[in-house]
C-alpha cells in the first residue's frame, strides 16, 4: 500500500511535469512561428523595398491637375502588381521551397496586363509544365521586373516566352531598345543558380534569354 501511494505521488508529479512540458512546447512552437513570420515579413520587405519606396513617392507626388496623372497611375499599377505577386511567390516558396511554374506565369501575365494599360503592346506565352525552386522563380520575376522598369518609357512592344522543355527558359524581346541597365547583375545571379543568361541586340530590338534548371532535369545550354 505504501508502495502504491508512492507510485501515485510519482504519477501525480509526472502528470504535472508533463503538463508543464506540453505548455513549454506550445509556447516554444508559438515563438518559432512568430519568428518565422517575422523573418518572412522582413524577407518580403527587403525584396520589394525599391518598388514600395518608388510607389509611395509616386503617390505622394500626384496632384489633381497633373497632366501625367494617368501615366503615373499606370506605372504605379506596374509597381503594385510586382509587390503583390512577388510577396505571394515568397509566401508559397516558404511553405515548401518548390513552386509550380504556373505560379510564376500568373505573376508574369499580370505584369504584362498592367504594361498594356501603360500603353505597351505586351504579349506572353507559356509552353509546358514543371516545377522549380522557389528562389529561382523569384529570381526570374525579379529580373523581369528590373528589366521592365528600366525600359518602360522607351519600349513600345514586349514579347515574353516561358518554355519548360528540358529547362525553364525565359525569352524577352524589347522593341526600340538596344541595351539596358542591370543586365550584368542579372547574369551573375542566373549563373550562381546554375543557369545561363544571354543578351544581344539586332536593329532596334533587344533579345534576352535566360535558363534555369527544372527540378529533376539536367541543365542544357542554349543552342
mmCIF file of C-alpha atoms in Angstrom:
data_model
loop_
_atom_site.group_PDB
_atom_site.id
_atom_site.type_symbol
_atom_site.label_atom_id
_atom_site.label_comp_id
_atom_site.label_asym_id
_atom_site.label_seq_id
_atom_site.Cartn_x
_atom_site.Cartn_y
_atom_site.Cartn_z
ATOM 1 C CA UNK A 1 0.000 0.000 0.000
ATOM 2 C CA UNK A 2 2.863 2.339 0.835
ATOM 3 C CA UNK A 3 4.496 1.493 -2.487
ATOM 4 C CA UNK A 4 1.209 2.144 -4.290
ATOM 5 C CA UNK A 5 0.852 5.528 -2.574
ATOM 6 C CA UNK A 6 4.435 6.396 -3.571
ATOM 7 C CA UNK A 7 3.682 5.384 -7.139
ATOM 8 C CA UNK A 8 0.521 7.521 -7.119
ATOM 9 C CA UNK A 9 2.537 10.506 -5.838
ATOM 10 C CA UNK A 10 5.149 9.965 -8.520
ATOM 11 C CA UNK A 11 2.362 9.689 -11.098
ATOM 12 C CA UNK A 12 0.852 12.987 -9.955
ATOM 13 C CA UNK A 13 4.250 14.678 -10.213
ATOM 14 C CA UNK A 14 4.782 13.242 -13.695
ATOM 15 C CA UNK A 15 1.348 14.476 -14.803
ATOM 16 C CA UNK A 16 2.147 17.976 -13.554
ATOM 17 C CA UNK A 17 5.583 17.934 -15.157
ATOM 18 C CA UNK A 18 4.100 16.611 -18.385
ATOM 19 C CA UNK A 19 1.515 19.424 -18.404
ATOM 20 C CA UNK A 20 4.277 21.966 -17.793
ATOM 21 C CA UNK A 21 6.376 20.401 -20.561
ATOM 22 C CA UNK A 22 3.455 20.494 -23.012
ATOM 23 C CA UNK A 23 2.856 24.130 -22.145
ATOM 24 C CA UNK A 24 6.531 24.933 -22.693
ATOM 25 C CA UNK A 25 6.449 23.109 -26.053
ATOM 26 C CA UNK A 26 3.352 25.013 -27.171
ATOM 27 C CA UNK A 27 4.955 28.299 -26.107
ATOM 28 C CA UNK A 28 8.140 27.363 -27.953
ATOM 29 C CA UNK A 29 6.170 26.441 -31.088
ATOM 30 C CA UNK A 30 4.315 29.765 -30.981
ATOM 31 C CA UNK A 31 7.621 31.585 -30.567
ATOM 32 C CA UNK A 32 9.101 29.724 -33.551
ATOM 33 C CA UNK A 33 6.036 30.531 -35.676
ATOM 34 C CA UNK A 34 6.236 34.207 -34.723
ATOM 35 C CA UNK A 35 9.943 34.254 -35.570
ATOM 36 C CA UNK A 36 9.280 32.528 -38.900
ATOM 37 C CA UNK A 37 6.536 35.040 -39.740
ATOM 38 C CA UNK A 38 8.810 37.939 -38.821
ATOM 39 C CA UNK A 39 11.582 36.505 -40.982
ATOM 40 C CA UNK A 40 9.141 36.125 -43.882
ATOM 41 C CA UNK A 41 7.823 39.691 -43.494
ATOM 42 C CA UNK A 42 11.397 41.006 -43.377
ATOM 43 C CA UNK A 43 12.284 38.998 -46.477
ATOM 44 C CA UNK A 44 9.259 40.365 -48.350
ATOM 45 C CA UNK A 45 10.094 43.916 -47.229
ATOM 46 C CA UNK A 46 13.679 43.552 -48.485
ATOM 47 C CA UNK A 47 12.604 42.076 -51.816
ATOM 48 C CA UNK A 48 10.020 44.713 -52.709
ATOM 49 C CA UNK A 49 11.603 47.660 -50.877
ATOM 50 C CA UNK A 50 12.652 49.577 -54.055
ATOM 51 C CA UNK A 51 9.170 49.257 -55.567
ATOM 52 C CA UNK A 52 7.443 50.225 -52.308
ATOM 53 C CA UNK A 53 9.615 53.306 -51.970
ATOM 54 C CA UNK A 54 9.057 54.346 -55.584
ATOM 55 C CA UNK A 55 5.306 53.713 -55.366
ATOM 56 C CA UNK A 56 4.979 55.814 -52.204
ATOM 57 C CA UNK A 57 6.958 58.654 -53.774
ATOM 58 C CA UNK A 58 4.813 58.468 -56.904
ATOM 59 C CA UNK A 59 1.538 58.591 -54.947
ATOM 60 C CA UNK A 60 2.794 61.481 -52.823
ATOM 61 C CA UNK A 61 3.608 63.456 -55.965
ATOM 62 C CA UNK A 62 0.151 63.087 -57.548
ATOM 63 C CA UNK A 63 -1.964 66.198 -57.987
ATOM 64 C CA UNK A 64 -5.471 66.560 -59.405
ATOM 65 C CA UNK A 65 -4.360 68.838 -62.233
ATOM 66 C CA UNK A 66 -1.340 66.685 -63.047
ATOM 67 C CA UNK A 67 -1.204 66.238 -66.823
ATOM 68 C CA UNK A 68 0.673 62.943 -66.451
ATOM 69 C CA UNK A 69 -1.646 61.512 -63.800
ATOM 70 C CA UNK A 70 -2.852 58.614 -65.978
ATOM 71 C CA UNK A 71 0.687 57.612 -66.923
ATOM 72 C CA UNK A 72 1.816 57.821 -63.301
ATOM 73 C CA UNK A 73 -1.122 55.729 -62.099
ATOM 74 C CA UNK A 74 -0.454 53.088 -64.763
ATOM 75 C CA UNK A 75 3.201 52.972 -63.744
ATOM 76 C CA UNK A 76 2.064 52.672 -60.135
ATOM 77 C CA UNK A 77 -0.018 49.688 -61.212
ATOM 78 C CA UNK A 78 3.081 48.000 -62.657
ATOM 79 C CA UNK A 79 4.910 48.531 -59.362
ATOM 80 C CA UNK A 80 1.943 47.442 -57.273
ATOM 81 C CA UNK A 81 1.345 44.183 -59.126
ATOM 82 C CA UNK A 82 5.010 43.254 -58.664
ATOM 83 C CA UNK A 83 4.780 43.939 -54.920
ATOM 84 C CA UNK A 84 1.665 41.759 -54.675
ATOM 85 C CA UNK A 85 2.834 38.885 -56.879
ATOM 86 C CA UNK A 86 6.384 38.773 -55.539
ATOM 87 C CA UNK A 87 5.072 38.678 -51.960
ATOM 88 C CA UNK A 88 2.775 35.815 -52.963
ATOM 89 C CA UNK A 89 5.662 33.853 -54.514
ATOM 90 C CA UNK A 90 7.751 34.343 -51.384
ATOM 91 C CA UNK A 91 4.940 33.102 -49.124
ATOM 92 C CA UNK A 92 4.302 29.990 -51.252
ATOM 93 C CA UNK A 93 8.014 29.334 -51.586
ATOM 94 C CA UNK A 94 8.465 29.432 -47.814
ATOM 95 C CA UNK A 95 5.862 26.680 -47.391
ATOM 96 C CA UNK A 96 7.589 24.005 -49.482
ATOM 97 C CA UNK A 97 10.609 25.556 -51.183
ATOM 98 C CA UNK A 98 9.242 24.412 -54.555
ATOM 99 C CA UNK A 99 6.834 26.152 -56.917
ATOM 100 C CA UNK A 100 4.817 25.126 -59.928
ATOM 101 C CA UNK A 101 5.955 27.138 -62.942
ATOM 102 C CA UNK A 102 2.298 28.072 -63.403
ATOM 103 C CA UNK A 103 2.548 30.371 -60.366
ATOM 104 C CA UNK A 104 5.447 32.225 -61.960
ATOM 105 C CA UNK A 105 3.472 32.511 -65.185
ATOM 106 C CA UNK A 106 0.498 34.045 -63.355
ATOM 107 C CA UNK A 107 2.809 36.709 -61.941
ATOM 108 C CA UNK A 108 4.362 37.469 -65.337
ATOM 109 C CA UNK A 109 0.955 37.531 -67.030
ATOM 110 C CA UNK A 110 -0.484 40.057 -64.596
ATOM 111 C CA UNK A 111 2.554 42.288 -65.008
ATOM 112 C CA UNK A 112 2.044 42.147 -68.781
ATOM 113 C CA UNK A 113 -1.592 43.183 -68.299
ATOM 114 C CA UNK A 114 -0.555 46.317 -66.438
ATOM 115 C CA UNK A 115 2.069 47.076 -69.072
ATOM 116 C CA UNK A 116 -0.728 47.089 -71.645
ATOM 117 C CA UNK A 117 -2.578 49.646 -69.528
ATOM 118 C CA UNK A 118 0.594 51.718 -69.655
ATOM 119 C CA UNK A 119 0.277 51.704 -73.448
ATOM 120 C CA UNK A 120 2.764 48.981 -74.346
ATOM 121 C CA UNK A 121 1.914 46.117 -76.671
ATOM 122 C CA UNK A 122 2.728 43.262 -74.316
ATOM 123 C CA UNK A 123 2.362 39.610 -75.289
ATOM 124 C CA UNK A 124 3.181 36.425 -73.443
ATOM 125 C CA UNK A 125 3.103 32.690 -73.988
ATOM 126 C CA UNK A 126 3.815 29.660 -71.798
ATOM 127 C CA UNK A 127 4.797 26.237 -73.130
ATOM 128 C CA UNK A 128 4.928 23.126 -70.968
ATOM 129 C CA UNK A 129 4.725 22.437 -67.252
ATOM 130 C CA UNK A 130 7.229 21.866 -64.498
ATOM 131 C CA UNK A 131 8.474 22.679 -61.023
ATOM 132 C CA UNK A 132 11.408 24.744 -59.855
ATOM 133 C CA UNK A 133 12.878 26.035 -56.631
ATOM 134 C CA UNK A 134 11.003 28.985 -55.211
ATOM 135 C CA UNK A 135 14.163 31.099 -55.116
ATOM 136 C CA UNK A 136 14.626 30.508 -58.846
ATOM 137 C CA UNK A 137 11.049 31.545 -59.626
ATOM 138 C CA UNK A 138 11.556 34.728 -57.609
ATOM 139 C CA UNK A 139 14.843 35.377 -59.440
ATOM 140 C CA UNK A 140 13.073 35.172 -62.816
ATOM 141 C CA UNK A 141 10.267 37.512 -61.743
ATOM 142 C CA UNK A 142 12.628 39.933 -60.015
ATOM 143 C CA UNK A 143 14.859 40.049 -63.109
ATOM 144 C CA UNK A 144 11.873 40.594 -65.392
ATOM 145 C CA UNK A 145 10.687 43.481 -63.205
ATOM 146 C CA UNK A 146 14.100 45.180 -63.174
ATOM 147 C CA UNK A 147 14.333 44.948 -66.956
ATOM 148 C CA UNK A 148 10.801 46.232 -67.495
ATOM 149 C CA UNK A 149 11.153 49.165 -65.094
ATOM 150 C CA UNK A 150 14.310 50.288 -66.912
ATOM 151 C CA UNK A 151 12.692 50.268 -70.380
ATOM 152 C CA UNK A 152 9.073 51.154 -69.631
ATOM 153 C CA UNK A 153 9.356 54.651 -71.066
ATOM 154 C CA UNK A 154 11.349 53.523 -74.118
ATOM 155 C CA UNK A 155 9.813 50.365 -75.478
ATOM 156 C CA UNK A 156 6.548 50.113 -77.368
ATOM 157 C CA UNK A 157 6.284 46.328 -77.545
ATOM 158 C CA UNK A 158 7.327 43.411 -75.299
ATOM 159 C CA UNK A 159 7.198 39.687 -76.033
ATOM 160 C CA UNK A 160 7.725 37.082 -73.303
ATOM 161 C CA UNK A 161 8.012 33.323 -73.841
ATOM 162 C CA UNK A 162 8.245 30.952 -70.879
ATOM 163 C CA UNK A 163 9.238 27.467 -72.029
ATOM 164 C CA UNK A 164 9.670 24.275 -69.975
ATOM 165 C CA UNK A 165 11.408 21.954 -72.438
ATOM 166 C CA UNK A 166 14.262 20.279 -70.503
ATOM 167 C CA UNK A 167 14.949 23.543 -68.627
ATOM 168 C CA UNK A 168 12.974 26.598 -67.651
ATOM 169 C CA UNK A 169 13.756 29.240 -70.238
ATOM 170 C CA UNK A 170 12.513 32.787 -70.482
ATOM 171 C CA UNK A 171 12.863 34.832 -73.654
ATOM 172 C CA UNK A 172 12.150 38.560 -73.653
ATOM 173 C CA UNK A 173 12.061 40.738 -76.749
ATOM 174 C CA UNK A 174 12.018 44.521 -76.276
ATOM 175 C CA UNK A 175 11.177 46.795 -79.186
ATOM 176 C CA UNK A 176 13.086 50.094 -79.595
ATOM 177 C CA UNK A 177 15.660 49.045 -77.010
ATOM 178 C CA UNK A 178 19.322 48.230 -77.708
ATOM 179 C CA UNK A 179 20.580 47.872 -74.149
ATOM 180 C CA UNK A 180 19.524 48.476 -70.572
ATOM 181 C CA UNK A 181 20.923 48.516 -67.073
ATOM 182 C CA UNK A 182 21.015 45.617 -64.566
ATOM 183 C CA UNK A 183 21.853 43.002 -67.238
ATOM 184 C CA UNK A 184 25.311 42.120 -65.903
ATOM 185 C CA UNK A 185 23.964 41.913 -62.348
ATOM 186 C CA UNK A 186 21.142 39.614 -63.505
ATOM 187 C CA UNK A 187 23.570 37.440 -65.462
ATOM 188 C CA UNK A 188 25.667 36.836 -62.335
ATOM 189 C CA UNK A 189 22.587 35.812 -60.363
ATOM 190 C CA UNK A 190 21.457 33.334 -63.044
ATOM 191 C CA UNK A 191 24.917 31.784 -63.248
ATOM 192 C CA UNK A 192 25.046 31.482 -59.457
ATOM 193 C CA UNK A 193 21.848 29.386 -59.679
ATOM 194 C CA UNK A 194 23.380 27.079 -62.342
ATOM 195 C CA UNK A 195 21.608 28.930 -65.128
ATOM 196 C CA UNK A 196 22.566 30.901 -68.209
ATOM 197 C CA UNK A 197 21.786 34.456 -69.253
ATOM 198 C CA UNK A 198 22.456 35.998 -72.662
ATOM 199 C CA UNK A 199 21.535 39.224 -74.440
ATOM 200 C CA UNK A 200 22.015 40.548 -77.942
ATOM 201 C CA UNK A 201 20.523 43.351 -79.998
ATOM 202 C CA UNK A 202 19.511 43.403 -83.646
ATOM 203 C CA UNK A 203 18.448 46.647 -85.296
ATOM 204 C CA UNK A 204 16.177 48.282 -82.688
ATOM 205 C CA UNK A 205 15.280 45.161 -80.704
ATOM 206 C CA UNK A 206 16.917 43.746 -77.572
ATOM 207 C CA UNK A 207 16.737 39.964 -77.125
ATOM 208 C CA UNK A 208 17.181 38.463 -73.676
ATOM 209 C CA UNK A 209 17.443 34.736 -72.961
ATOM 210 C CA UNK A 210 17.745 33.097 -69.567
ATOM 211 C CA UNK A 211 17.636 29.487 -68.410
ATOM 212 C CA UNK A 212 17.369 27.770 -65.032
ATOM 213 C CA UNK A 213 17.156 24.064 -64.138
ATOM 214 C CA UNK A 214 13.755 22.498 -63.644
ATOM 215 C CA UNK A 215 13.544 20.017 -60.784
ATOM 216 C CA UNK A 216 14.573 16.561 -61.923
ATOM 217 C CA UNK A 217 16.111 17.681 -65.215
ATOM 218 C CA UNK A 218 19.707 18.473 -66.176
ATOM 219 C CA UNK A 219 20.607 21.943 -67.437
ATOM 220 C CA UNK A 220 21.233 22.302 -71.184
ATOM 221 C CA UNK A 221 22.853 25.260 -72.888
ATOM 222 C CA UNK A 222 21.054 27.438 -75.379
ATOM 223 C CA UNK A 223 21.644 26.465 -78.982
#
